[in-house]
PDB file of C-alpha atoms and ligand atoms in Angstrom:
ATOM      1  CA  UNK G   1     -26.763  -6.886   0.517  1.00 94.00           C
ATOM      2  CA  UNK G   2     -23.247  -7.125  -0.822  1.00 97.00           C
ATOM      3  CA  UNK G   3     -20.033  -8.517   0.582  1.00 98.00           C
ATOM      4  CA  UNK G   4     -17.273  -5.929   1.096  1.00 98.00           C
ATOM      5  CA  UNK G   5     -13.679  -6.603   2.082  1.00 98.00           C
ATOM      6  CA  UNK G   6     -12.269  -4.152   4.594  1.00 98.00           C
ATOM      7  CA  UNK G   7      -9.008  -3.277   6.279  1.00 98.00           C
ATOM      8  CA  UNK G   8      -9.768  -0.750   9.003  1.00 98.00           C
ATOM      9  CA  UNK G   9      -6.386  -0.584  10.705  1.00 98.00           C
ATOM     10  CA  UNK G  10      -3.149   0.133   8.881  1.00 97.00           C
ATOM     11  CA  UNK G  11      -0.452   2.779   8.900  1.00 96.00           C
ATOM     12  CA  UNK G  12       0.996   5.432   6.613  1.00 95.00           C
ATOM     13  CA  UNK G  13       4.480   6.927   6.404  1.00 92.00           C
ATOM     14  CA  UNK G  14       3.452   9.171   9.306  1.00 90.00           C
ATOM     15  CA  UNK G  15       3.728   6.351  11.830  1.00 85.00           C
ATOM     16  CA  UNK G  16       7.326   6.310  13.027  1.00 76.00           C
ATOM     17  CA  UNK G  17       7.265   2.520  13.054  1.00 78.00           C
ATOM     18  CA  UNK G  18       5.867   2.387   9.498  1.00 72.00           C
ATOM     19  CA  UNK G  19       7.949   1.875   6.382  1.00 78.00           C
ATOM     20  CA  UNK G  20       8.666   4.772   4.019  1.00 85.00           C
ATOM     21  CA  UNK G  21       7.373   2.490   1.272  1.00 92.00           C
ATOM     22  CA  UNK G  22       3.831   3.044   2.647  1.00 95.00           C
ATOM     23  CA  UNK G  23       3.167   5.900   0.248  1.00 95.00           C
ATOM     24  CA  UNK G  24      -0.457   6.679  -0.680  1.00 97.00           C
ATOM     25  CA  UNK G  25      -0.203   5.322  -4.233  1.00 97.00           C
ATOM     26  CA  UNK G  26       1.664   2.183  -3.178  1.00 97.00           C
ATOM     27  CA  UNK G  27      -0.720   1.437  -0.286  1.00 98.00           C
ATOM     28  CA  UNK G  28      -3.871   1.908  -2.363  1.00 98.00           C
ATOM     29  CA  UNK G  29      -2.457  -0.022  -5.332  1.00 98.00           C
ATOM     30  CA  UNK G  30      -1.608  -2.962  -3.107  1.00 98.00           C
ATOM     31  CA  UNK G  31      -4.966  -2.755  -1.300  1.00 98.00           C
ATOM     32  CA  UNK G  32      -6.900  -2.828  -4.546  1.00 98.00           C
ATOM     33  CA  UNK G  33      -4.773  -5.745  -5.786  1.00 98.00           C
ATOM     34  CA  UNK G  34      -5.724  -7.576  -2.586  1.00 98.00           C
ATOM     35  CA  UNK G  35      -9.413  -6.999  -3.321  1.00 98.00           C
ATOM     36  CA  UNK G  36     -10.026  -4.556  -0.483  1.00 98.00           C
ATOM     37  CA  UNK G  37     -13.136  -2.389  -0.964  1.00 98.00           C
ATOM     38  CA  UNK G  38     -13.047  -0.207   2.159  1.00 98.00           C
ATOM     39  CA  UNK G  39      -9.883   1.057   3.823  1.00 98.00           C
ATOM     40  CA  UNK G  40      -9.035   3.191   6.873  1.00 98.00           C
ATOM     41  CA  UNK G  41      -5.542   4.551   7.457  1.00 98.00           C
ATOM     42  CA  UNK G  42      -5.092   4.643  11.217  1.00 98.00           C
ATOM     43  CA  UNK G  43      -1.789   6.220  12.211  1.00 96.00           C
ATOM     44  CA  UNK G  44      -0.737   6.505  15.819  1.00 96.00           C
ATOM     45  CA  UNK G  45      -2.447   9.487  17.449  1.00 97.00           C
ATOM     46  CA  UNK G  46      -2.649  11.620  14.307  1.00 97.00           C
ATOM     47  CA  UNK G  47      -4.666  11.996  11.126  1.00 98.00           C
ATOM     48  CA  UNK G  48      -2.205  14.423   9.525  1.00 96.00           C
ATOM     49  CA  UNK G  49      -1.920  12.272   6.367  1.00 96.00           C
ATOM     50  CA  UNK G  50      -5.595  11.292   6.117  1.00 97.00           C
ATOM     51  CA  UNK G  51      -6.695  13.522   3.259  1.00 97.00           C
ATOM     52  CA  UNK G  52      -3.788  12.601   1.002  1.00 98.00           C
ATOM     53  CA  UNK G  53      -4.504   8.885   1.489  1.00 98.00           C
ATOM     54  CA  UNK G  54      -8.232   9.484   1.044  1.00 98.00           C
ATOM     55  CA  UNK G  55      -7.637  11.075  -2.368  1.00 98.00           C
ATOM     56  CA  UNK G  56      -5.318   8.245  -3.392  1.00 98.00           C
ATOM     57  CA  UNK G  57      -7.946   5.697  -2.295  1.00 98.00           C
ATOM     58  CA  UNK G  58     -10.580   7.339  -4.472  1.00 98.00           C
ATOM     59  CA  UNK G  59      -8.181   7.206  -7.455  1.00 97.00           C
ATOM     60  CA  UNK G  60      -7.899   3.455  -7.000  1.00 98.00           C
ATOM     61  CA  UNK G  61     -11.664   3.044  -6.615  1.00 98.00           C
ATOM     62  CA  UNK G  62     -11.507   2.280  -2.898  1.00 98.00           C
ATOM     63  CA  UNK G  63     -13.890   3.584  -0.251  1.00 98.00           C
ATOM     64  CA  UNK G  64     -12.056   5.485   2.462  1.00 98.00           C
ATOM     65  CA  UNK G  65     -12.891   5.940   6.145  1.00 98.00           C
ATOM     66  CA  UNK G  66     -10.986   8.505   8.238  1.00 98.00           C
ATOM     67  CA  UNK G  67      -9.301   6.848  11.177  1.00 98.00           C
ATOM     68  CA  UNK G  68      -6.697   7.031  13.901  1.00 98.00           C
ATOM     69  CA  UNK G  69      -5.156   4.633  16.425  1.00 98.00           C
ATOM     70  CA  UNK G  70      -5.223   6.356  19.800  1.00 98.00           C
ATOM     71  CA  UNK G  71      -3.013   5.348  22.706  1.00 98.00           C
ATOM     72  CA  UNK G  72      -4.889   6.051  25.919  1.00 98.00           C
ATOM     73  CA  UNK G  73      -3.390   6.975  29.284  1.00 97.00           C
ATOM     74  CA  UNK G  74      -3.465   3.258  30.195  1.00 97.00           C
ATOM     75  CA  UNK G  75      -1.514   2.525  26.951  1.00 98.00           C
ATOM     76  CA  UNK G  76      -4.542   0.869  25.360  1.00 98.00           C
ATOM     77  CA  UNK G  77      -4.796   1.201  21.591  1.00 98.00           C
ATOM     78  CA  UNK G  78      -8.226   2.256  20.351  1.00 98.00           C
ATOM     79  CA  UNK G  79      -9.258   2.699  16.728  1.00 98.00           C
ATOM     80  CA  UNK G  80     -11.522   5.681  16.038  1.00 98.00           C
ATOM     81  CA  UNK G  81     -13.312   5.916  12.686  1.00 98.00           C
ATOM     82  CA  UNK G  82     -15.166   8.883  11.178  1.00 98.00           C
ATOM     83  CA  UNK G  83     -17.206   9.178   8.045  1.00 95.00           C
ATOM     84  CA  UNK G  84     -16.358  12.759   7.253  1.00 95.00           C
ATOM     85  CA  UNK G  85     -13.275  14.910   7.432  1.00 97.00           C
ATOM     86  CA  UNK G  86     -14.933  17.885   9.088  1.00 97.00           C
ATOM     87  CA  UNK G  87     -15.564  16.019  12.322  1.00 97.00           C
ATOM     88  CA  UNK G  88     -12.396  13.944  12.007  1.00 98.00           C
ATOM     89  CA  UNK G  89     -10.331  17.133  11.710  1.00 98.00           C
ATOM     90  CA  UNK G  90     -11.816  18.657  14.863  1.00 98.00           C
ATOM     91  CA  UNK G  91     -11.292  15.410  16.746  1.00 98.00           C
ATOM     92  CA  UNK G  92      -7.713  15.211  15.484  1.00 98.00           C
ATOM     93  CA  UNK G  93      -6.922  18.680  16.842  1.00 97.00           C
ATOM     94  CA  UNK G  94      -8.237  17.812  20.266  1.00 98.00           C
ATOM     95  CA  UNK G  95      -6.406  14.487  20.286  1.00 98.00           C
ATOM     96  CA  UNK G  96      -3.099  16.083  19.315  1.00 97.00           C
ATOM     97  CA  UNK G  97      -3.401  18.590  22.159  1.00 97.00           C
ATOM     98  CA  UNK G  98      -4.048  15.740  24.589  1.00 98.00           C
ATOM     99  CA  UNK G  99      -0.763  13.984  23.763  1.00 97.00           C
ATOM    100  CA  UNK G 100       2.026  14.196  26.301  1.00 92.00           C
ATOM    101  CA  UNK G 101       4.456  16.994  25.378  1.00 91.00           C
ATOM    102  CA  UNK G 102       7.401  14.798  24.463  1.00 92.00           C
ATOM    103  CA  UNK G 103       9.442  15.145  21.271  1.00 92.00           C
ATOM    104  CA  UNK G 104       9.848  12.210  18.914  1.00 91.00           C
ATOM    105  CA  UNK G 105      13.246  10.548  18.927  1.00 89.00           C
ATOM    106  CA  UNK G 106      13.490  10.105  15.157  1.00 86.00           C
ATOM    107  CA  UNK G 107      16.828   8.290  15.387  1.00 85.00           C
ATOM    108  CA  UNK G 108      15.278   5.638  17.576  1.00 85.00           C
ATOM    109  CA  UNK G 109      11.633   5.458  16.468  1.00 83.00           C
ATOM    110  CA  UNK G 110      11.830   6.799  12.909  1.00 84.00           C
ATOM    111  CA  UNK G 111      10.469   9.936  11.263  1.00 87.00           C
ATOM    112  CA  UNK G 112       6.871  11.131  11.472  1.00 92.00           C
ATOM    113  CA  UNK G 113       6.353  12.297   7.925  1.00 91.00           C
ATOM    114  CA  UNK G 114       3.537  14.406   6.510  1.00 94.00           C
ATOM    115  CA  UNK G 115       3.323  14.311   2.714  1.00 93.00           C
ATOM    116  CA  UNK G 116       1.399  15.998  -0.102  1.00 95.00           C
ATOM    117  CA  UNK G 117      -0.514  14.440  -3.016  1.00 94.00           C
ATOM    118  CA  UNK G 118       2.693  14.138  -5.035  1.00 93.00           C
ATOM    119  CA  UNK G 119       4.311  12.289  -2.159  1.00 92.00           C
ATOM    120  CA  UNK G 120       6.681  15.137  -1.357  1.00 92.00           C
ATOM    121  CA  UNK G 121       7.619  15.483   2.282  1.00 92.00           C
ATOM    122  CA  UNK G 122       6.006  18.682   3.608  1.00 92.00           C
ATOM    123  CA  UNK G 123       7.116  18.426   7.214  1.00 93.00           C
ATOM    124  CA  UNK G 124       7.691  15.998  10.026  1.00 91.00           C
ATOM    125  CA  UNK G 125       5.742  16.100  13.265  1.00 93.00           C
ATOM    126  CA  UNK G 126       7.919  16.935  16.253  1.00 92.00           C
ATOM    127  CA  UNK G 127       5.697  15.709  19.048  1.00 93.00           C
ATOM    128  CA  UNK G 128       6.083  11.970  19.700  1.00 91.00           C
ATOM    129  CA  UNK G 129       3.130  10.090  18.248  1.00 93.00           C
ATOM    130  CA  UNK G 130       4.171   6.750  19.725  1.00 91.00           C
ATOM    131  CA  UNK G 131       3.010   8.025  23.035  1.00 92.00           C
ATOM    132  CA  UNK G 132      -0.043   8.269  25.239  1.00 96.00           C
ATOM    133  CA  UNK G 133      -2.836  10.767  25.334  1.00 97.00           C
ATOM    134  CA  UNK G 134      -3.823  12.026  28.757  1.00 97.00           C
ATOM    135  CA  UNK G 135      -7.281  10.638  27.985  1.00 98.00           C
ATOM    136  CA  UNK G 136      -8.225   7.466  29.827  1.00 98.00           C
ATOM    137  CA  UNK G 137      -9.843   4.556  27.974  1.00 98.00           C
ATOM    138  CA  UNK G 138     -13.224   5.706  29.233  1.00 97.00           C
ATOM    139  CA  UNK G 139     -12.654   9.334  28.224  1.00 97.00           C
ATOM    140  CA  UNK G 140     -11.335   8.295  24.809  1.00 98.00           C
ATOM    141  CA  UNK G 141     -14.447   6.248  24.049  1.00 98.00           C
ATOM    142  CA  UNK G 142     -16.657   9.093  25.214  1.00 97.00           C
ATOM    143  CA  UNK G 143     -14.796  11.675  23.107  1.00 98.00           C
ATOM    144  CA  UNK G 144     -15.039   9.495  19.988  1.00 98.00           C
ATOM    145  CA  UNK G 145     -18.724   8.876  20.527  1.00 97.00           C
ATOM    146  CA  UNK G 146     -19.492  12.529  21.249  1.00 96.00           C
ATOM    147  CA  UNK G 147     -17.725  13.498  18.024  1.00 96.00           C
ATOM    148  CA  UNK G 148     -19.924  11.129  16.046  1.00 95.00           C
ATOM    149  CA  UNK G 149     -17.167   8.571  15.521  1.00 97.00           C
ATOM    150  CA  UNK G 150     -17.064   4.809  15.930  1.00 98.00           C
ATOM    151  CA  UNK G 151     -14.606   3.206  18.366  1.00 98.00           C
ATOM    152  CA  UNK G 152     -13.218  -0.259  18.787  1.00 98.00           C
ATOM    153  CA  UNK G 153     -10.292  -1.381  20.951  1.00 98.00           C
ATOM    154  CA  UNK G 154      -7.436  -2.562  18.724  1.00 98.00           C
ATOM    155  CA  UNK G 155      -5.779  -5.997  18.540  1.00 98.00           C
ATOM    156  CA  UNK G 156      -7.271  -7.564  21.694  1.00 98.00           C
ATOM    157  CA  UNK G 157      -5.304 -10.773  21.031  1.00 97.00           C
ATOM    158  CA  UNK G 158      -1.917  -9.001  20.974  1.00 96.00           C
ATOM    159  CA  UNK G 159       0.501  -9.230  23.892  1.00 93.00           C
ATOM    160  CA  UNK G 160       0.490  -5.549  24.742  1.00 94.00           C
ATOM    161  CA  UNK G 161      -1.299  -2.250  24.267  1.00 97.00           C
ATOM    162  CA  UNK G 162      -4.799  -3.642  24.273  1.00 96.00           C
ATOM    163  CA  UNK G 163      -7.719  -3.394  26.643  1.00 97.00           C
ATOM    164  CA  UNK G 164      -7.309  -6.962  27.934  1.00 96.00           C
ATOM    165  CA  UNK G 165      -3.534  -6.763  28.466  1.00 95.00           C
ATOM    166  CA  UNK G 166      -3.880  -3.393  30.228  1.00 96.00           C
ATOM    167  CA  UNK G 167      -7.143  -3.802  32.173  1.00 95.00           C
ATOM    168  CA  UNK G 168      -7.728  -7.556  32.119  1.00 93.00           C
ATOM    169  CA  UNK G 169     -11.304  -7.136  30.909  1.00 93.00           C
ATOM    170  CA  UNK G 170     -13.592  -4.877  28.913  1.00 95.00           C
ATOM    171  CA  UNK G 171     -15.436  -2.509  31.253  1.00 94.00           C
ATOM    172  CA  UNK G 172     -19.140  -3.393  30.943  1.00 88.00           C
ATOM    173  CA  UNK G 173     -20.085   0.265  30.674  1.00 91.00           C
ATOM    174  CA  UNK G 174     -17.628   0.798  27.804  1.00 94.00           C
ATOM    175  CA  UNK G 175     -20.599   0.558  25.457  1.00 93.00           C
ATOM    176  CA  UNK G 176     -18.695  -0.905  22.523  1.00 96.00           C
ATOM    177  CA  UNK G 177     -19.915  -3.444  19.984  1.00 97.00           C
ATOM    178  CA  UNK G 178     -16.690  -4.500  18.309  1.00 98.00           C
ATOM    179  CA  UNK G 179     -13.064  -5.293  19.042  1.00 98.00           C
ATOM    180  CA  UNK G 180     -10.125  -5.514  16.674  1.00 98.00           C
ATOM    181  CA  UNK G 181      -8.067  -8.676  16.234  1.00 98.00           C
ATOM    182  CA  UNK G 182      -4.686  -9.221  14.582  1.00 98.00           C
ATOM    183  CA  UNK G 183      -4.154 -10.643  11.105  1.00 97.00           C
ATOM    184  CA  UNK G 184      -3.263 -14.090  12.412  1.00 95.00           C
ATOM    185  CA  UNK G 185      -5.679 -14.343  15.306  1.00 97.00           C
ATOM    186  CA  UNK G 186      -7.315 -17.738  15.917  1.00 95.00           C
ATOM    187  CA  UNK G 187     -10.810 -16.541  16.862  1.00 95.00           C
ATOM    188  CA  UNK G 188     -11.976 -19.867  18.248  1.00 94.00           C
ATOM    189  CA  UNK G 189      -8.984 -20.032  20.566  1.00 95.00           C
ATOM    190  CA  UNK G 190      -9.426 -16.364  21.539  1.00 96.00           C
ATOM    191  CA  UNK G 191     -13.057 -16.936  22.548  1.00 95.00           C
ATOM    192  CA  UNK G 192     -12.120 -20.114  24.411  1.00 96.00           C
ATOM    193  CA  UNK G 193      -9.655 -18.026  26.394  1.00 96.00           C
ATOM    194  CA  UNK G 194     -11.954 -15.001  26.824  1.00 96.00           C
ATOM    195  CA  UNK G 195     -15.574 -16.204  26.521  1.00 95.00           C
ATOM    196  CA  UNK G 196     -16.924 -12.674  27.028  1.00 94.00           C
ATOM    197  CA  UNK G 197     -15.566 -11.782  23.581  1.00 96.00           C
ATOM    198  CA  UNK G 198     -18.292 -13.783  21.874  1.00 94.00           C
ATOM    199  CA  UNK G 199     -20.625 -10.855  22.528  1.00 93.00           C
ATOM    200  CA  UNK G 200     -18.511  -8.553  20.364  1.00 97.00           C
ATOM    201  CA  UNK G 201     -18.058  -8.240  16.627  1.00 97.00           C
ATOM    202  CA  UNK G 202     -14.499  -9.278  15.809  1.00 98.00           C
ATOM    203  CA  UNK G 203     -12.868  -7.031  13.230  1.00 98.00           C
ATOM    204  CA  UNK G 204      -9.728  -8.513  11.714  1.00 98.00           C
ATOM    205  CA  UNK G 205      -7.272  -6.029  10.238  1.00 98.00           C
ATOM    206  CA  UNK G 206      -3.745  -6.133   8.859  1.00 98.00           C
ATOM    207  CA  UNK G 207      -2.271  -3.383  11.096  1.00 97.00           C
ATOM    208  CA  UNK G 208       0.165  -3.173   8.183  1.00 97.00           C
ATOM    209  CA  UNK G 209       3.290  -1.078   8.617  1.00 96.00           C
ATOM    210  CA  UNK G 210       4.812  -2.465   5.399  1.00 96.00           C
ATOM    211  CA  UNK G 211       3.333  -3.066   1.943  1.00 96.00           C
ATOM    212  CA  UNK G 212       3.658  -6.832   2.108  1.00 96.00           C
ATOM    213  CA  UNK G 213       1.376  -6.960   5.148  1.00 97.00           C
ATOM    214  CA  UNK G 214      -1.546  -5.321   3.347  1.00 97.00           C
ATOM    215  CA  UNK G 215      -4.228  -7.934   2.774  1.00 94.00           C
ATOM    216  CA  UNK G 216      -2.881 -10.220   5.502  1.00 97.00           C
ATOM    217  CA  UNK G 217      -5.870  -9.437   7.735  1.00 97.00           C
ATOM    218  CA  UNK G 218      -9.282  -8.431   6.412  1.00 97.00           C
ATOM    219  CA  UNK G 219     -12.905  -8.509   7.535  1.00 98.00           C
ATOM    220  CA  UNK G 220     -15.756  -9.214   5.160  1.00 98.00           C
ATOM    221  CA  UNK G 221     -18.986  -7.334   5.833  1.00 98.00           C
ATOM    222  CA  UNK G 222     -22.437  -7.803   4.321  1.00 98.00           C
ATOM    223  CA  UNK G 223     -23.534  -4.204   3.706  1.00 98.00           C
ATOM    224  CA  UNK G 224     -25.971  -2.216   1.580  1.00 98.00           C
ATOM    225  CA  UNK G 225     -23.399   0.498   0.908  1.00 98.00           C
ATOM    226  CA  UNK G 226     -19.637   0.598   1.491  1.00 98.00           C
ATOM    227  CA  UNK G 227     -19.620   3.131   4.328  1.00 98.00           C
ATOM    228  CA  UNK G 228     -19.087   3.502   8.075  1.00 98.00           C
ATOM    229  CA  UNK G 229     -22.735   3.642   9.144  1.00 97.00           C
ATOM    230  CA  UNK G 230     -23.319   0.319   7.392  1.00 98.00           C
ATOM    231  CA  UNK G 231     -20.259  -1.179   9.120  1.00 98.00           C
ATOM    232  CA  UNK G 232     -21.656  -0.050  12.470  1.00 98.00           C
ATOM    233  CA  UNK G 233     -24.981  -1.734  11.647  1.00 98.00           C
ATOM    234  CA  UNK G 234     -23.098  -4.922  10.723  1.00 98.00           C
ATOM    235  CA  UNK G 235     -21.246  -4.890  14.054  1.00 98.00           C
ATOM    236  CA  UNK G 236     -24.639  -4.675  15.759  1.00 97.00           C
ATOM    237  CA  UNK G 237     -26.088  -7.353  13.418  1.00 96.00           C
ATOM    238  CA  UNK G 238     -28.892  -4.983  12.422  1.00 96.00           C
ATOM    239  CA  UNK G 239     -31.200  -5.193   9.408  1.00 95.00           C
ATOM    240  CA  UNK G 240     -29.396  -8.065   7.734  1.00 95.00           C
ATOM    241  CA  UNK G 241     -25.974  -6.425   7.918  1.00 97.00           C
ATOM    242  CA  UNK G 242     -23.367  -8.716   9.416  1.00 97.00           C
ATOM    243  CA  UNK G 243     -19.792  -9.901   9.372  1.00 97.00           C
ATOM    244  CA  UNK G 244     -18.951 -13.013   7.409  1.00 95.00           C
ATOM    245  CA  UNK G 245     -17.014 -15.232   9.786  1.00 92.00           C
ATOM    246  CA  UNK G 246     -15.281 -18.156   8.150  1.00 83.00           C
ATOM    247  CA  UNK G 247     -14.957 -19.991  11.452  1.00 76.00           C
ATOM    248  CA  UNK G 248     -18.549 -20.067  12.608  1.00 73.00           C
ATOM    249  CA  UNK G 249     -21.957 -20.743  11.172  1.00 61.00           C
ATOM    250  CA  UNK G 250     -23.150 -17.346  10.027  1.00 56.00           C
ATOM    251  CA  UNK G 251     -26.791 -18.158  10.677  1.00 49.00           C
ATOM    252  CA  UNK G 252     -26.047 -18.671  14.337  1.00 49.00           C
ATOM    253  CA  UNK G 253     -23.864 -15.647  14.917  1.00 47.00           C
TER     254      UNK G 253
HETATM  255 ZN1   ZN H 301      -1.563  -0.836  18.106  1.00 91.09          ZN
HETATM  256 ZN1   ZN H 302      -1.560  -0.160  14.473  1.00 91.09          ZN
END
């Protein structure tokens, strides 16, 4: 078993709230400098830049997982991860069609830029990505699961746009094993506040929108191989795979 550093929630230039500096080369260079082994770019409601970032990740020797940060009808942010592009692409199409038909206000929110491998701007997405899907939280989880993806609600310790802020609890039939936490989350305090969270794997990510934030929040996993199925096993504490928590005795987790 080997220890792998991961960041499974960060943004590319596609996210209107993300900096233009988040180019594939710059993101992957910074991530490798920060010692990250596995990375998932998770833009808001779209994977339009996934392949370009995947190829850049490979160039820098990083393992890439296809991802997206979905905003459900209840305005809950959910991270969906996929281990291959074929299924991710199909899911992405369906997700895009489920978004409310509202145009992006680029002046206000920023541009939604799709780029090529040479970092040229190919197009910008018209439909607003900082918006909700018509899918409910329950439907979203079901769709991800049925597509063979892995889902975890994002940043449960944030003030807004998470399952606790929007619903007040995690539905027991949600059938999830992990939740995301922010870069600066105090896990002990979080569990004191919401004791039910001790039953979930806590995945810390940077949610970086700017280069300087990359590396600010990582999760270390004990895995056999640096891939998504191993991460899922670690979230379930199966076959020796697990998360290395600095704040609690790992033998007791
Ligand atoms: Zn979010
Ligand atoms: Zn995010």
